[in-house]
PDB file of C-alpha atoms in Angstrom:
ATOM      1  CA  MET J   1       0.000   0.000   0.000  1.00  0.00           C
ATOM      2  CA  SER J   2       1.426   3.404  -0.941  1.00  0.00           C
ATOM      3  CA  GLU J   3       1.689   6.229   1.556  1.00  0.00           C
ATOM      4  CA  HIS J   4      -0.938   8.181  -0.365  1.00  0.00           C
ATOM      5  CA  GLU J   5      -3.311   5.234  -0.164  1.00  0.00           C
ATOM      6  CA  THR J   6      -2.686   5.000   3.566  1.00  0.00           C
ATOM      7  CA  LEU J   7      -3.571   8.663   4.062  1.00  0.00           C
ATOM      8  CA  THR J   8      -6.785   8.438   2.054  1.00  0.00           C
ATOM      9  CA  MET J   9      -8.310   5.191   3.298  1.00  0.00           C
ATOM     10  CA  THR J  10     -12.032   5.183   3.972  1.00  0.00           C
ATOM     11  CA  ARG J  11     -13.565   4.468   7.382  1.00  0.00           C
ATOM     12  CA  ASP J  12     -14.403   0.883   6.349  1.00  0.00           C
ATOM     13  CA  ASP J  13     -10.895   0.301   4.962  1.00  0.00           C
ATOM     14  CA  THR J  14      -9.268   1.538   8.162  1.00  0.00           C
ATOM     15  CA  GLU J  15     -11.545  -0.365  10.484  1.00  0.00           C
ATOM     16  CA  SER J  16     -10.881  -3.606   8.641  1.00  0.00           C
ATOM     17  CA  ILE J  17      -7.107  -3.126   8.717  1.00  0.00           C
ATOM     18  CA  THR J  18      -6.420  -1.492  12.086  1.00  0.00           C
ATOM     19  CA  GLY J  19      -9.697  -1.553  13.976  1.00  0.00           C
ATOM     20  CA  SER J  20      -9.586   2.261  14.280  1.00  0.00           C
ATOM     21  CA  VAL J  21     -11.243   5.154  12.514  1.00  0.00           C
ATOM     22  CA  ILE J  22      -9.142   7.453  10.354  1.00  0.00           C
ATOM     23  CA  ASP J  23     -11.842  10.032   9.632  1.00  0.00           C
ATOM     24  CA  ASP J  24     -11.734  11.249  13.217  1.00  0.00           C
ATOM     25  CA  VAL J  25      -9.097  13.489  11.597  1.00  0.00           C
ATOM     26  CA  THR J  26     -11.325  16.146  10.029  1.00  0.00           C
ATOM     27  CA  GLU J  27      -8.548  17.822   7.996  1.00  0.00           C
ATOM     28  CA  ASN J  28      -5.420  16.223   6.552  1.00  0.00           C
ATOM     29  CA  THR J  29      -3.145  18.288   4.288  1.00  0.00           C
ATOM     30  CA  ILE J  30      -0.068  16.044   4.431  1.00  0.00           C
ATOM     31  CA  PRO J  31       1.272  15.874   0.850  1.00  0.00           C
ATOM     32  CA  ASP J  32       1.873  12.509  -0.771  1.00  0.00           C
ATOM     33  CA  GLY J  33       5.400  11.369   0.093  1.00  0.00           C
ATOM     34  CA  TYR J  34       5.974  14.166   2.604  1.00  0.00           C
ATOM     35  CA  LEU J  35       7.354  11.842   5.280  1.00  0.00           C
ATOM     36  CA  ARG J  36       9.035   9.367   2.947  1.00  0.00           C
ATOM     37  CA  ASP J  37      12.520  10.779   3.533  1.00  0.00           C
ATOM     38  CA  ALA J  38      11.973  12.715   6.746  1.00  0.00           C
ATOM     39  CA  ALA J  39      11.536  11.780  10.385  1.00  0.00           C
ATOM     40  CA  PRO J  40       8.131  13.062  11.519  1.00  0.00           C
ATOM     41  CA  ILE J  41       8.112  15.921  13.993  1.00  0.00           C
ATOM     42  CA  LEU J  42       4.626  16.546  15.360  1.00  0.00           C
ATOM     43  CA  VAL J  43       3.716  19.921  16.841  1.00  0.00           C
ATOM     44  CA  VAL J  44       0.524  19.363  18.839  1.00  0.00           C
ATOM     45  CA  MET J  45      -1.159  22.767  18.893  1.00  0.00           C
ATOM     46  CA  GLY J  46      -4.254  24.607  20.067  1.00  0.00           C
ATOM     47  CA  VAL J  47      -5.440  26.886  22.824  1.00  0.00           C
ATOM     48  CA  CYS J  48      -4.641  26.198  26.454  1.00  0.00           C
ATOM     49  CA  GLY J  49      -6.719  23.411  27.934  1.00  0.00           C
ATOM     50  CA  CYS J  50      -7.433  21.571  24.673  1.00  0.00           C
ATOM     51  CA  GLY J  51      -5.434  18.492  25.713  1.00  0.00           C
ATOM     52  CA  LYS J  52      -2.127  19.003  23.904  1.00  0.00           C
ATOM     53  CA  THR J  53       0.024  17.413  26.601  1.00  0.00           C
ATOM     54  CA  SER J  54      -2.157  14.317  26.948  1.00  0.00           C
ATOM     55  CA  VAL J  55      -2.146  13.604  23.217  1.00  0.00           C
ATOM     56  CA  ALA J  56       1.538  14.398  22.737  1.00  0.00           C
ATOM     57  CA  THR J  57       2.541  12.213  25.680  1.00  0.00           C
ATOM     58  CA  ALA J  58       0.416   9.304  24.441  1.00  0.00           C
ATOM     59  CA  ILE J  59       1.919   9.499  20.934  1.00  0.00           C
ATOM     60  CA  ALA J  60       5.476   9.738  22.237  1.00  0.00           C
ATOM     61  CA  GLU J  61       5.038   6.812  24.621  1.00  0.00           C
ATOM     62  CA  ARG J  62       3.365   4.616  22.036  1.00  0.00           C
ATOM     63  CA  GLN J  63       5.946   5.297  19.320  1.00  0.00           C
ATOM     64  CA  GLY J  64       9.023   5.641  21.529  1.00  0.00           C
ATOM     65  CA  TRP J  65       9.628   9.139  20.161  1.00  0.00           C
ATOM     66  CA  ASP J  66      11.348  12.013  21.925  1.00  0.00           C
ATOM     67  CA  SER J  67       8.947  14.551  23.383  1.00  0.00           C
ATOM     68  CA  ALA J  68       9.049  18.073  24.727  1.00  0.00           C
ATOM     69  CA  GLU J  69       6.628  20.442  26.422  1.00  0.00           C
ATOM     70  CA  ALA J  70       6.569  24.024  25.155  1.00  0.00           C
ATOM     71  CA  ASP J  71       6.025  25.396  28.659  1.00  0.00           C
ATOM     72  CA  ASP J  72       9.488  24.127  29.611  1.00  0.00           C
ATOM     73  CA  PHE J  73      11.047  26.467  27.034  1.00  0.00           C
ATOM     74  CA  HIS J  74       9.524  29.637  28.492  1.00  0.00           C
ATOM     75  CA  PRO J  75      11.832  31.968  30.433  1.00  0.00           C
ATOM     76  CA  GLN J  76      10.795  32.628  34.020  1.00  0.00           C
ATOM     77  CA  ALA J  77       9.579  36.109  33.099  1.00  0.00           C
ATOM     78  CA  ASN J  78       6.965  34.620  30.760  1.00  0.00           C
ATOM     79  CA  ILE J  79       5.849  32.092  33.364  1.00  0.00           C
ATOM     80  CA  ASP J  80       5.494  34.863  35.944  1.00  0.00           C
ATOM     81  CA  LYS J  81       3.349  36.930  33.578  1.00  0.00           C
ATOM     82  CA  MET J  82       1.034  34.026  32.794  1.00  0.00           C
ATOM     83  CA  ALA J  83       0.767  33.090  36.471  1.00  0.00           C
ATOM     84  CA  ALA J  84      -0.323  36.668  37.156  1.00  0.00           C
ATOM     85  CA  GLY J  85      -2.992  36.422  34.454  1.00  0.00           C
ATOM     86  CA  ILE J  86      -1.148  38.707  32.022  1.00  0.00           C
ATOM     87  CA  PRO J  87      -1.269  37.555  28.380  1.00  0.00           C
ATOM     88  CA  LEU J  88       2.079  37.288  26.622  1.00  0.00           C
ATOM     89  CA  THR J  89       2.935  39.675  23.803  1.00  0.00           C
ATOM     90  CA  ASP J  90       4.583  38.679  20.539  1.00  0.00           C
ATOM     91  CA  ASP J  91       7.863  40.074  21.857  1.00  0.00           C
ATOM     92  CA  ASP J  92       7.579  37.657  24.800  1.00  0.00           C
ATOM     93  CA  ARG J  93       7.134  34.740  22.420  1.00  0.00           C
ATOM     94  CA  TRP J  94       9.914  35.146  19.831  1.00  0.00           C
ATOM     95  CA  GLY J  95      12.755  33.838  21.997  1.00  0.00           C
ATOM     96  CA  TRP J  96      10.560  30.993  23.218  1.00  0.00           C
ATOM     97  CA  LEU J  97       9.707  29.982  19.652  1.00  0.00           C
ATOM     98  CA  ASP J  98      13.370  30.146  18.651  1.00  0.00           C
ATOM     99  CA  LYS J  99      14.187  27.610  21.377  1.00  0.00           C
ATOM    100  CA  LEU J 100      11.414  25.309  20.201  1.00  0.00           C
ATOM    101  CA  ALA J 101      12.636  25.623  16.611  1.00  0.00           C
ATOM    102  CA  ALA J 102      16.145  24.680  17.746  1.00  0.00           C
ATOM    103  CA  TRP J 103      14.778  21.513  19.389  1.00  0.00           C
ATOM    104  CA  ILE J 104      12.946  20.630  16.175  1.00  0.00           C
ATOM    105  CA  ARG J 105      15.978  21.380  14.001  1.00  0.00           C
ATOM    106  CA  GLU J 106      18.224  19.195  16.160  1.00  0.00           C
ATOM    107  CA  HIS J 107      15.856  16.255  15.756  1.00  0.00           C
ATOM    108  CA  ILE J 108      15.561  16.783  12.020  1.00  0.00           C
ATOM    109  CA  ASP J 109      19.325  16.939  11.633  1.00  0.00           C
ATOM    110  CA  ASN J 110      19.682  13.694  13.589  1.00  0.00           C
ATOM    111  CA  GLY J 111      16.788  11.941  11.830  1.00  0.00           C
ATOM    112  CA  LYS J 112      14.964  11.416  15.140  1.00  0.00           C
ATOM    113  CA  PRO J 113      11.146  11.551  15.254  1.00  0.00           C
ATOM    114  CA  GLY J 114       9.656  13.703  17.955  1.00  0.00           C
ATOM    115  CA  VAL J 115       6.517  15.316  19.281  1.00  0.00           C
ATOM    116  CA  VAL J 116       6.301  18.697  20.977  1.00  0.00           C
ATOM    117  CA  THR J 117       3.408  20.696  22.337  1.00  0.00           C
ATOM    118  CA  CYS J 118       3.062  24.337  21.387  1.00  0.00           C
ATOM    119  CA  SER J 119       0.005  26.563  21.307  1.00  0.00           C
ATOM    120  CA  ALA J 120       1.238  27.967  17.941  1.00  0.00           C
ATOM    121  CA  LEU J 121      -1.877  30.113  17.751  1.00  0.00           C
ATOM    122  CA  LYS J 122      -0.768  32.438  14.949  1.00  0.00           C
ATOM    123  CA  LYS J 123       0.491  31.503  11.517  1.00  0.00           C
ATOM    124  CA  VAL J 124       3.531  33.717  12.064  1.00  0.00           C
ATOM    125  CA  TYR J 125       4.398  31.611  15.122  1.00  0.00           C
ATOM    126  CA  ARG J 126       4.055  28.404  13.129  1.00  0.00           C
ATOM    127  CA  ASP J 127       6.275  29.869  10.418  1.00  0.00           C
ATOM    128  CA  LYS J 128       9.091  29.774  12.986  1.00  0.00           C
ATOM    129  CA  LEU J 129       8.569  26.025  13.454  1.00  0.00           C
ATOM    130  CA  ARG J 130       7.802  25.052   9.875  1.00  0.00           C
ATOM    131  CA  LEU J 131      10.696  22.758   8.913  1.00  0.00           C
ATOM    132  CA  PRO J 132      10.935  19.591   6.748  1.00  0.00           C
ATOM    133  CA  GLY J 133       8.978  16.751   8.337  1.00  0.00           C
ATOM    134  CA  VAL J 134       6.962  18.989  10.678  1.00  0.00           C
ATOM    135  CA  VAL J 135       3.244  18.212  10.903  1.00  0.00           C
ATOM    136  CA  PHE J 136       0.978  20.418  13.016  1.00  0.00           C
ATOM    137  CA  VAL J 137      -1.677  18.453  14.917  1.00  0.00           C
ATOM    138  CA  TYR J 138      -4.431  20.947  15.676  1.00  0.00           C
ATOM    139  CA  LEU J 139      -6.825  20.148  18.520  1.00  0.00           C
ATOM    140  CA  SER J 140      -9.824  22.219  17.469  1.00  0.00           C
ATOM    141  CA  GLY J 141     -12.665  23.110  19.781  1.00  0.00           C
ATOM    142  CA  ASP J 142     -15.032  26.006  20.376  1.00  0.00           C
ATOM    143  CA  TYR J 143     -14.836  28.228  23.439  1.00  0.00           C
ATOM    144  CA  ASP J 144     -17.395  26.325  25.536  1.00  0.00           C
ATOM    145  CA  THR J 145     -15.813  22.916  24.828  1.00  0.00           C
ATOM    146  CA  VAL J 146     -12.321  24.073  25.777  1.00  0.00           C
ATOM    147  CA  MET J 147     -13.525  26.048  28.810  1.00  0.00           C
ATOM    148  CA  GLU J 148     -15.164  22.902  30.147  1.00  0.00           C
ATOM    149  CA  LEU J 149     -11.885  21.022  29.761  1.00  0.00           C
ATOM    150  CA  LEU J 150      -9.829  23.833  31.291  1.00  0.00           C
ATOM    151  CA  ALA J 151     -12.156  24.261  34.253  1.00  0.00           C
ATOM    152  CA  HIS J 152     -11.359  20.688  35.335  1.00  0.00           C
ATOM    153  CA  ARG J 153      -7.598  21.205  35.294  1.00  0.00           C
ATOM    154  CA  SER J 154      -5.492  22.087  38.326  1.00  0.00           C
ATOM    155  CA  GLY J 155      -1.877  23.007  38.945  1.00  0.00           C
ATOM    156  CA  HIS J 156      -1.471  24.882  35.648  1.00  0.00           C
ATOM    157  CA  PHE J 157      -0.397  28.523  35.475  1.00  0.00           C
ATOM    158  CA  MET J 158      -2.868  29.416  32.723  1.00  0.00           C
ATOM    159  CA  LYS J 159      -6.020  30.936  34.208  1.00  0.00           C
ATOM    160  CA  PRO J 160      -9.418  30.090  32.661  1.00  0.00           C
ATOM    161  CA  ALA J 161     -10.133  33.806  32.168  1.00  0.00           C
ATOM    162  CA  MET J 162      -7.122  34.032  29.849  1.00  0.00           C
ATOM    163  CA  LEU J 163      -8.813  31.728  27.349  1.00  0.00           C
ATOM    164  CA  ASP J 164     -10.492  34.810  25.864  1.00  0.00           C
ATOM    165  CA  SER J 165      -7.120  36.202  24.812  1.00  0.00           C
ATOM    166  CA  GLN J 166      -6.107  32.881  23.258  1.00  0.00           C
ATOM    167  CA  PHE J 167      -9.211  32.660  21.071  1.00  0.00           C
ATOM    168  CA  ALA J 168      -8.808  36.328  20.148  1.00  0.00           C
ATOM    169  CA  ILE J 169      -5.498  35.659  18.387  1.00  0.00           C
ATOM    170  CA  LEU J 170      -6.161  32.081  17.202  1.00  0.00           C
ATOM    171  CA  GLU J 171      -5.521  31.516  13.488  1.00  0.00           C
ATOM    172  CA  PRO J 172      -6.358  27.879  12.641  1.00  0.00           C
ATOM    173  CA  PRO J 173      -3.995  26.187  10.170  1.00  0.00           C
ATOM    174  CA  SER J 174      -4.861  26.875   6.546  1.00  0.00           C
ATOM    175  CA  ALA J 175      -4.829  24.521   3.571  1.00  0.00           C
ATOM    176  CA  ASP J 176      -1.252  25.486   2.658  1.00  0.00           C
ATOM    177  CA  GLU J 177       0.069  24.376   6.072  1.00  0.00           C
ATOM    178  CA  VAL J 178       0.925  20.698   6.632  1.00  0.00           C
ATOM    179  CA  HIS J 179      -1.473  19.725   9.384  1.00  0.00           C
ATOM    180  CA  LEU J 180      -4.036  17.354  10.819  1.00  0.00           C
ATOM    181  CA  THR J 181      -7.129  18.584  12.656  1.00  0.00           C
ATOM    182  CA  LEU J 182      -8.966  16.733  15.412  1.00  0.00           C
ATOM    183  CA  ASP J 183     -12.420  18.036  16.367  1.00  0.00           C
ATOM    184  CA  LEU J 184     -12.782  18.153  20.161  1.00  0.00           C
ATOM    185  CA  SER J 185     -16.571  18.259  19.859  1.00  0.00           C
ATOM    186  CA  LYS J 186     -16.402  14.557  18.992  1.00  0.00           C
ATOM    187  CA  HIS J 187     -15.278  13.931  22.592  1.00  0.00           C
ATOM    188  CA  LEU J 188     -12.763  11.294  21.611  1.00  0.00           C
ATOM    189  CA  SER J 189     -10.634   9.641  24.250  1.00  0.00           C
ATOM    190  CA  VAL J 190      -6.894  10.341  24.258  1.00  0.00           C
ATOM    191  CA  GLU J 191      -6.380   6.813  22.940  1.00  0.00           C
ATOM    192  CA  GLN J 192      -8.767   7.461  20.048  1.00  0.00           C
ATOM    193  CA  GLU J 193      -7.116  10.789  19.239  1.00  0.00           C
ATOM    194  CA  THR J 194      -3.706   9.151  19.295  1.00  0.00           C
ATOM    195  CA  GLN J 195      -4.816   6.330  17.010  1.00  0.00           C
ATOM    196  CA  ALA J 196      -6.429   8.792  14.583  1.00  0.00           C
ATOM    197  CA  VAL J 197      -3.205  10.793  14.304  1.00  0.00           C
ATOM    198  CA  LEU J 198      -1.016   7.729  13.778  1.00  0.00           C
ATOM    199  CA  ASP J 199      -3.438   6.312  11.210  1.00  0.00           C
ATOM    200  CA  ALA J 200      -3.349   9.576   9.289  1.00  0.00           C
ATOM    201  CA  LEU J 201       0.452   9.622   9.378  1.00  0.00           C
ATOM    202  CA  GLY J 202       0.591   6.031   8.178  1.00  0.00           C
ATOM    203  CA  VAL J 203       3.109   5.046  10.865  1.00  0.00           C
TER     204      VAL J 203
END
């Protein structure tokens, strides 16, 4: 089976082969052959509270890939601002994105697959991370769906009230960006989301 055939299987085809459902991925713009000669680097993106860490961790553990959490790349000044409920500015984010891009570049250069979380809310942010083999995995949900998820979280420096600022600047990936989209309104389990992503990648 070719890679293109893998990425375009129907629900019945996928269920009969893997027992999972590939069309839980509502958008898939991965070009034919994109990952043939490149180690996949997944950037799991979306607003705070959408479940990026859970999905990224599950993928990394299942595949044995390296993983990283975007929050760990923030300087203390950024963490302090977010803890105080102050949204970050673009100037706050550039150095942080450069560090994430360096992590991605290192893995590409070494041919090592990886998965990293990053809100990557604006296209200009994603442009910093857009390197060969990178696939953005967008966890897409409306305000009420994500607020419900965020309200049940504890121990995180992002305050629920800051979700407004995240949606205000959110620019979902467009057709010319290599990405997969998962619709949070389907209320999939982390295991189902993970399987859908891996099915779509054909790995």
